[in-house]
Structure formats: C-alpha cells, structure tokens
Amino acid sequence: MCTLAHRHSLHCILPPYILSRIAENGPPELRSKAIRALMIDPSIRLVRAATAGPVLGSVARLRSAAGNVPTPGPRRTIRDAGNRPEAPGATVVRREGDAATGDPAVDEAYDGLGATFALFWEAYRRNSIDDAGLPLDATVHYDQDYDNAFWDGTQMVFGDGDGELFNRFTLALDVIGHELTHGVTEREAGLAYVNQSGALNESISDVFGALVKQHALGQDAAAADWLIGEGLFTPQVAGSALRSMKAPGTAYDDPVLGKDPQPAHMDDFVRTNQDNGGVHINSGIPNRAFYLAATAIGGKAWDRAGTIWYNALLDPNVRPNTDFAGFARVTVDVAGRLYGPAGTEATAVAEAWSGVGVS
C-alpha cells in the first residue's frame, strides 16, 4: 500500500499478495482500502524495478571487528503527518536527544531508528545508512488506518494500521530495521528489485531486520524467534508474524490473509509474474539459509554470520542481477577470507545454502 511517487524506489513491508487477500476476503471497510492500494501499487512497483540499481557509497572491504574510530551517533527527526497522506509530515514532534513524547508511534519510531543505527555501527562500523552519517528521518501517523510502513529512499514512513487486522507499524523493531536496510542495499550492491535479485534484496532486509531486534534484546541465535513483523497482527488474525526465517511458510494461516506462501527450499521456488517475480515470496529461501548458517555457527548472529552477510553485500562480485547461487558463492568466499576456508563458518555457510537447495 505505497502511494507516494518518488525518484527512489519504494520498499514496503506489507507484500501485495496480502493486500489482494484483504481485497478478496476482508470486511467491506477494509476491502475498499486494499483495492485502492492495489490500483496504485503496480505502477509504483514498476518504477521500483526500473530504477533499482547500484548507488554505491562505500568501498568494498572486509569488515569484522571494531577499530579505533571516533563514535558517531544517530541524528533522528520524527514528524507527524496527522493522518494525512503527507511525507514528510508537517510537524516535527521529536528530534535527536529530546525526551520521550508519550505518543507510542513517535517514540517507537525514534527508538527503532536508534536501534538500527546501533547495530550497523557497533557490529560493522557503518555510520548510518550511507556510511557517512545520513540523518535518520521518519514520518508517523501517515494517512488514515494505513496498513504499511516503507522506506522511500530518504526516510521511513509508518501507518497506524487499521486496528482490525493490523496494529501500528512502529510496533515491530525488525520492520524498522528491515526497511532501513533497503537503503543500505541501494547504496551498496543495488540489487535489482525483481526475480531472484529482488528476493535477495528482501531477504537481506529481513536478515538485518532480525539482527537489529536480536542485537537490541541481546539474544543469541538459538534464543531468537526469527520472526519478521511479530506484533503487527491483531488477535483477530491467525498468525504470529509476516514471515518466519526459521520455517518459511508457517508464519500465518488465516481465513482473510490466506496461508503464508513462502518456500523454504528451491524445490518449491515460486514462479510468478506477481510481486515483481515473487520478491516477498522466494525470499524465504535465502532467509532460511541465513537462519541455518547463523544457528550452526552459534553465538550472537550479528557477529560472525551477520559479518559474513554484510561483507558479501559490500563485495564487488555482488551486482544488481546477482541470483541466489551467485550470492551463495560470495558468502562462502567471504566466510573463508574472514575466518579461514576450512573453518566452521565457511562450512556452515556452504551447508546452509545446500540445505535450501542452492548449490
């Protein structure tokens, strides 16, 4: 449900197939909103596919441990759209260093931006989205009962949800991390938002969205739930989250939303003309590969497993049209260069990709 035209590609957390199900099976007041979104959505996604490409900002390099670098900090600004379709919102409601406002959406957005900055800086020494201290802006209370959140190339935009199927979209920390990671991918590999490269684009956002949450909670790979968007569904929905990295295809099974369509293995790869070639669907395959690698390596997933995926994203061999197999080769190579070609990490990464049918 993305309604803004922008020179950058728009990346929405809610896939179009969920909107289609709401349009078909939802209550009347929600059907009309979903239909409106679906009428606008194809042109937005066509622009996204056409414009997605490399906007390279950082020199590709292996990064592992923190160095003696001065500590930067986030520069956050939160605006309130006042339930109008305006982004950025007209009213600044919280700036960097300001006290909490008491508005949950404002304060969750502020904290989520900070948690995402913290992961990328503390784990990978990346200074904001562009690695050059880009200010982190967000607009909350966007439009009426808006069921989505998106990164528009310059800021985050959050809807409040309809209250019937979806809660406010600032609730899920991993959603904020997911959307901001699209900005990192745009500036590094520029993965084209279509077919397998687009599914990789989505998966990388899920990976680092999950790591933002795990980093904030101090969880190791074994303790994490590996869910994306937990808390977005109201109790009326039969489901736990939008996606499961541990078990793709099991996140929800609901009379209105349908069943989670994500495959976990290449044997079940979905070939479709919808959703830019299934970018939100087939991302389940590389998602599970990361889960398998992270849990096999053990410890904090943002440490070794996350470092491998992050450096793969920076690697010059990952190009806009890189597919699953190409990215798998790079991750194995990076694991070998960082931790040794015969090490636990390289073996775990290779076995993870084999485990989802990517050789």
XYZ file of C-alpha atoms in Angstrom:
359
model
C 0.000 0.000 0.000
C 2.548 2.561 -1.199
C 1.032 5.730 -2.599
C 3.949 8.113 -2.925
C 5.743 8.795 -6.181
C 9.441 9.315 -5.584
C 12.644 9.275 -7.561
C 13.926 6.468 -5.313
C 12.395 3.008 -5.234
C 9.786 2.466 -2.540
C 10.078 -0.573 -0.316
C 7.011 -1.635 1.649
C 6.918 -4.211 4.425
C 3.441 -5.480 3.524
C 3.536 -7.623 0.353
C 0.951 -7.065 -2.396
C -0.422 -10.592 -2.103
C -1.615 -9.801 1.420
C -3.449 -6.750 0.097
C -5.011 -8.948 -2.596
C -6.319 -11.342 0.015
C -7.800 -8.475 2.038
C -9.463 -7.145 -1.116
C -10.995 -10.557 -1.727
C -11.861 -11.724 1.783
C -11.689 -8.787 4.178
C -14.559 -6.880 5.772
C -16.140 -4.295 3.433
C -14.467 -1.251 5.003
C -11.017 -2.832 4.538
C -11.670 -4.193 1.053
C -12.059 -0.737 -0.433
C -8.755 0.406 1.047
C -6.952 -2.667 -0.227
C -8.444 -2.267 -3.712
C -7.360 1.381 -3.785
C -3.846 0.351 -2.840
C -3.695 -2.405 -5.443
C -4.778 0.014 -8.190
C -1.829 2.258 -7.374
C 0.647 -0.436 -6.418
C 1.594 -1.907 -9.850
C 2.880 1.408 -11.195
C 4.889 2.009 -8.034
C 6.444 -1.440 -8.248
C 7.196 -0.992 -11.941
C 9.063 2.208 -11.130
C 10.877 0.396 -8.337
C 12.009 -2.394 -10.669
C 13.115 0.066 -13.342
C 15.012 2.404 -11.049
C 16.613 -0.060 -8.647
C 20.314 -0.155 -9.350
C 23.660 0.480 -7.763
C 24.025 3.670 -5.785
C 27.408 2.689 -4.445
C 28.600 4.624 -1.448
C 31.249 2.543 0.304
C 34.438 0.982 -0.992
C 34.035 -2.782 -0.818
C 36.181 -4.120 2.025
C 36.204 -6.794 4.651
C 34.952 -5.547 7.994
C 34.935 -7.599 11.130
C 35.858 -6.091 14.488
C 35.585 -2.533 15.763
C 38.625 -0.318 15.281
C 39.836 2.865 16.895
C 37.275 5.080 15.213
C 35.509 8.015 16.885
C 31.982 7.014 17.872
C 29.294 8.779 15.843
C 25.654 8.876 16.811
C 22.300 8.898 15.053
C 20.642 12.162 14.041
C 16.927 11.458 14.276
C 13.926 13.587 13.393
C 10.359 12.319 13.758
C 7.459 14.112 12.067
C 3.709 13.667 12.443
C 1.599 13.511 9.275
C -1.597 13.987 11.284
C -3.292 11.079 9.479
C -2.871 12.818 6.138
C -1.076 11.258 3.146
C 1.900 13.584 3.567
C 5.512 12.543 3.886
C 7.482 14.120 5.338
C 4.882 15.073 7.897
C 4.221 18.724 8.551
C 5.001 18.785 12.271
C 8.334 17.883 13.883
C 7.477 16.093 17.134
C 10.832 14.735 18.301
C 14.465 15.489 17.464
C 17.710 13.830 18.466
C 18.165 13.998 22.210
C 14.597 15.023 23.003
C 12.730 13.240 25.785
C 10.037 10.675 25.007
C 6.756 12.241 23.938
C 4.305 9.666 25.260
C 2.995 9.024 21.744
C 3.835 5.325 21.185
C 4.274 5.682 17.419
C 6.654 8.633 17.774
C 8.744 7.024 20.490
C 8.836 3.573 18.855
C 9.984 5.103 15.579
C 12.681 7.104 17.388
C 13.901 4.057 19.301
C 13.782 1.829 16.217
C 15.901 4.219 14.183
C 18.378 4.320 17.045
C 18.498 0.538 17.402
C 19.163 0.148 13.678
C 21.945 2.723 13.790
C 23.415 0.925 16.814
C 23.546 -2.469 15.081
C 25.254 -1.172 11.952
C 27.734 0.952 13.878
C 28.559 -1.380 16.753
C 28.728 -4.570 14.685
C 30.047 -3.331 11.328
C 31.331 0.215 11.889
C 28.845 1.558 9.350
C 27.946 5.164 10.081
C 24.235 5.269 9.227
C 22.560 4.130 6.017
C 25.048 5.737 3.639
C 28.106 5.122 5.872
C 28.545 8.894 6.012
C 26.247 9.873 8.867
C 22.976 10.229 6.935
C 20.295 11.757 9.205
C 17.546 9.291 10.073
C 14.099 10.748 9.470
C 10.677 9.237 9.901
C 7.045 10.219 9.483
C 4.396 8.607 11.697
C 0.577 8.660 11.643
C 0.646 8.565 7.850
C -2.832 8.606 6.237
C -5.991 7.075 7.724
C -5.751 3.488 9.009
C -2.754 2.927 6.734
C -1.626 -0.706 6.638
C 2.057 -0.408 5.810
C 5.482 1.026 6.503
C 8.034 1.900 3.860
C 11.434 3.372 3.089
C 11.121 5.938 0.273
C 14.829 6.488 -0.292
C 15.140 9.329 2.203
C 13.023 8.442 5.235
C 10.806 5.897 6.960
C 7.022 6.275 6.776
C 4.682 4.449 9.158
C 0.955 3.842 9.093
C -1.130 3.308 12.210
C -2.752 0.121 10.934
C -6.483 -0.449 10.586
C -6.951 -1.783 14.118
C -8.836 -4.805 12.821
C -6.123 -6.835 11.126
C -3.014 -4.744 11.749
C -1.637 -2.782 14.671
C 0.554 0.298 14.234
C 3.601 -0.449 12.110
C 6.077 1.108 14.533
C 5.456 -1.786 16.932
C 7.866 -4.191 15.229
C 11.530 -3.266 15.663
C 12.599 -5.684 12.936
C 10.282 -3.926 10.459
C 12.163 -0.674 11.044
C 15.498 -2.445 10.629
C 14.205 -4.207 7.519
C 13.122 -1.030 5.777
C 16.256 0.957 6.613
C 18.399 -1.906 5.308
C 16.854 -1.348 1.875
C 18.721 1.947 1.945
C 21.991 0.137 2.692
C 21.396 -2.303 -0.163
C 20.592 0.537 -2.570
C 23.907 2.192 -1.734
C 25.994 -0.956 -1.953
C 25.036 -3.833 -4.256
C 21.989 -2.105 -5.763
C 20.205 -5.448 -6.134
C 17.532 -5.078 -8.809
C 14.069 -5.397 -7.301
C 12.841 -8.258 -9.483
C 13.050 -12.082 -9.533
C 15.919 -13.663 -7.568
C 17.929 -10.466 -7.125
C 14.793 -8.807 -5.757
C 14.155 -11.733 -3.416
C 17.761 -11.372 -2.214
C 17.100 -7.663 -1.675
C 14.116 -8.543 0.505
C 15.984 -11.308 2.303
C 18.935 -9.091 3.189
C 16.474 -6.639 4.724
C 14.881 -9.472 6.709
C 18.323 -10.663 7.849
C 19.393 -7.310 9.217
C 15.905 -6.513 10.499
C 16.107 -9.699 12.573
C 19.628 -8.791 13.693
C 18.500 -5.321 14.797
C 15.936 -6.953 17.084
C 18.334 -9.613 18.363
C 21.061 -7.014 18.975
C 18.668 -4.785 20.922
C 17.491 -7.742 23.034
C 20.951 -9.225 23.470
C 19.768 -12.578 22.110
C 21.929 -15.283 20.629
C 20.923 -17.201 17.514
C 19.478 -20.135 19.455
C 17.220 -17.952 21.619
C 15.856 -15.714 18.837
C 12.388 -16.282 17.382
C 13.472 -15.473 13.785
C 10.091 -13.888 13.083
C 9.665 -10.754 10.961
C 6.837 -8.448 11.970
C 5.804 -10.115 15.198
C 3.167 -7.945 16.858
C 1.777 -6.417 13.666
C -1.232 -8.740 13.582
C -4.164 -8.068 15.869
C -5.630 -11.026 17.824
C -8.186 -11.416 15.015
C -5.503 -12.795 12.691
C -4.427 -16.430 12.910
C -0.697 -15.930 12.690
C 2.442 -14.954 14.568
C 4.185 -12.616 12.096
C 4.545 -11.652 8.447
C 7.381 -14.138 7.864
C 9.408 -16.813 9.612
C 13.077 -17.129 8.710
C 13.334 -20.374 10.646
C 10.324 -22.005 8.984
C 9.211 -20.080 5.868
C 5.597 -20.789 5.009
C 4.408 -21.141 8.608
C 4.044 -17.530 9.803
C 0.273 -17.334 9.318
C -2.719 -19.277 8.045
C -5.763 -17.039 8.239
C -9.223 -17.004 6.588
C -8.710 -13.411 5.366
C -4.972 -13.251 4.686
C -4.623 -16.814 3.451
C -1.605 -19.021 4.122
C 1.973 -17.807 4.229
C 3.217 -18.578 0.669
C 6.967 -18.559 1.313
C 9.010 -21.611 0.227
C 11.910 -22.861 2.314
C 13.713 -24.775 -0.459
C 14.456 -24.358 -4.169
C 12.290 -27.398 -4.860
C 9.323 -25.158 -4.069
C 10.555 -21.969 -5.762
C 7.537 -19.952 -6.901
C 7.493 -18.735 -10.483
C 5.080 -15.830 -10.797
C 4.563 -12.540 -12.588
C 3.129 -11.027 -9.418
C 5.107 -9.194 -6.731
C 7.969 -8.381 -9.170
C 8.575 -12.071 -9.707
C 7.826 -13.107 -6.138
C 10.365 -10.957 -4.293
C 8.490 -11.212 -0.968
C 7.745 -14.901 -1.545
C 11.001 -16.515 -2.663
C 12.978 -14.508 -0.120
C 12.058 -17.356 2.235
C 14.797 -19.470 0.639
C 17.796 -17.203 1.386
C 16.147 -16.302 4.704
C 16.281 -19.912 5.824
C 19.851 -20.210 4.529
C 20.894 -17.391 6.859
C 19.000 -18.938 9.776
C 20.738 -22.286 9.174
C 24.150 -20.630 8.909
C 23.668 -18.449 11.988
C 22.439 -21.262 14.215
C 25.180 -23.637 13.016
C 27.864 -21.011 13.695
C 26.255 -20.188 17.031
C 26.637 -17.243 19.363
C 25.282 -13.819 18.507
C 24.031 -13.942 14.934
C 25.182 -10.393 14.205
C 28.784 -11.360 14.990
C 30.147 -13.926 12.553
C 27.074 -14.788 10.445
C 25.998 -11.161 10.145
C 29.547 -10.042 9.384
C 29.705 -12.545 6.525
C 26.397 -11.367 5.026
C 27.315 -7.702 5.478
C 30.675 -8.099 3.771
C 29.041 -10.092 0.981
C 26.715 -7.140 0.394
C 29.791 -4.914 0.015
C 31.641 -7.362 -2.226
C 32.108 -6.168 -5.849
C 31.048 -9.610 -7.093
C 27.504 -8.918 -5.863
C 25.937 -6.942 -8.688
C 22.402 -5.740 -9.437
C 21.454 -9.017 -11.172
C 23.075 -11.432 -8.693
C 20.930 -14.506 -8.078
C 20.789 -16.908 -5.133
C 23.651 -19.070 -6.368
C 25.843 -16.042 -7.037
C 25.241 -14.634 -3.577
C 25.838 -18.047 -2.024
C 29.263 -18.245 -3.703
C 30.187 -14.809 -2.391
C 29.113 -15.600 1.183
C 31.173 -18.794 1.204
C 34.157 -16.916 -0.223
C 33.809 -14.097 2.314
C 33.490 -16.596 5.181
C 36.703 -18.226 4.006
C 38.563 -14.932 3.755
C 37.389 -13.764 7.168
C 37.614 -16.981 9.167
C 39.540 -19.471 7.028
C 38.353 -21.613 4.099
C 38.270 -24.769 6.240
C 36.760 -23.050 9.262
C 33.463 -23.658 10.979
C 31.988 -20.520 9.441
C 32.695 -21.320 5.783
C 31.478 -24.884 6.274
C 28.291 -23.717 7.972
C 27.536 -21.204 5.226
C 28.111 -23.747 2.441
C 25.943 -26.335 4.193
C 23.222 -23.765 4.823
C 22.898 -22.947 1.134
C 22.992 -26.640 0.254
C 20.257 -27.182 2.832
C 17.881 -24.920 0.888
C 18.808 -26.402 -2.478
C 21.181 -23.657 -3.651
C 24.482 -25.148 -4.792
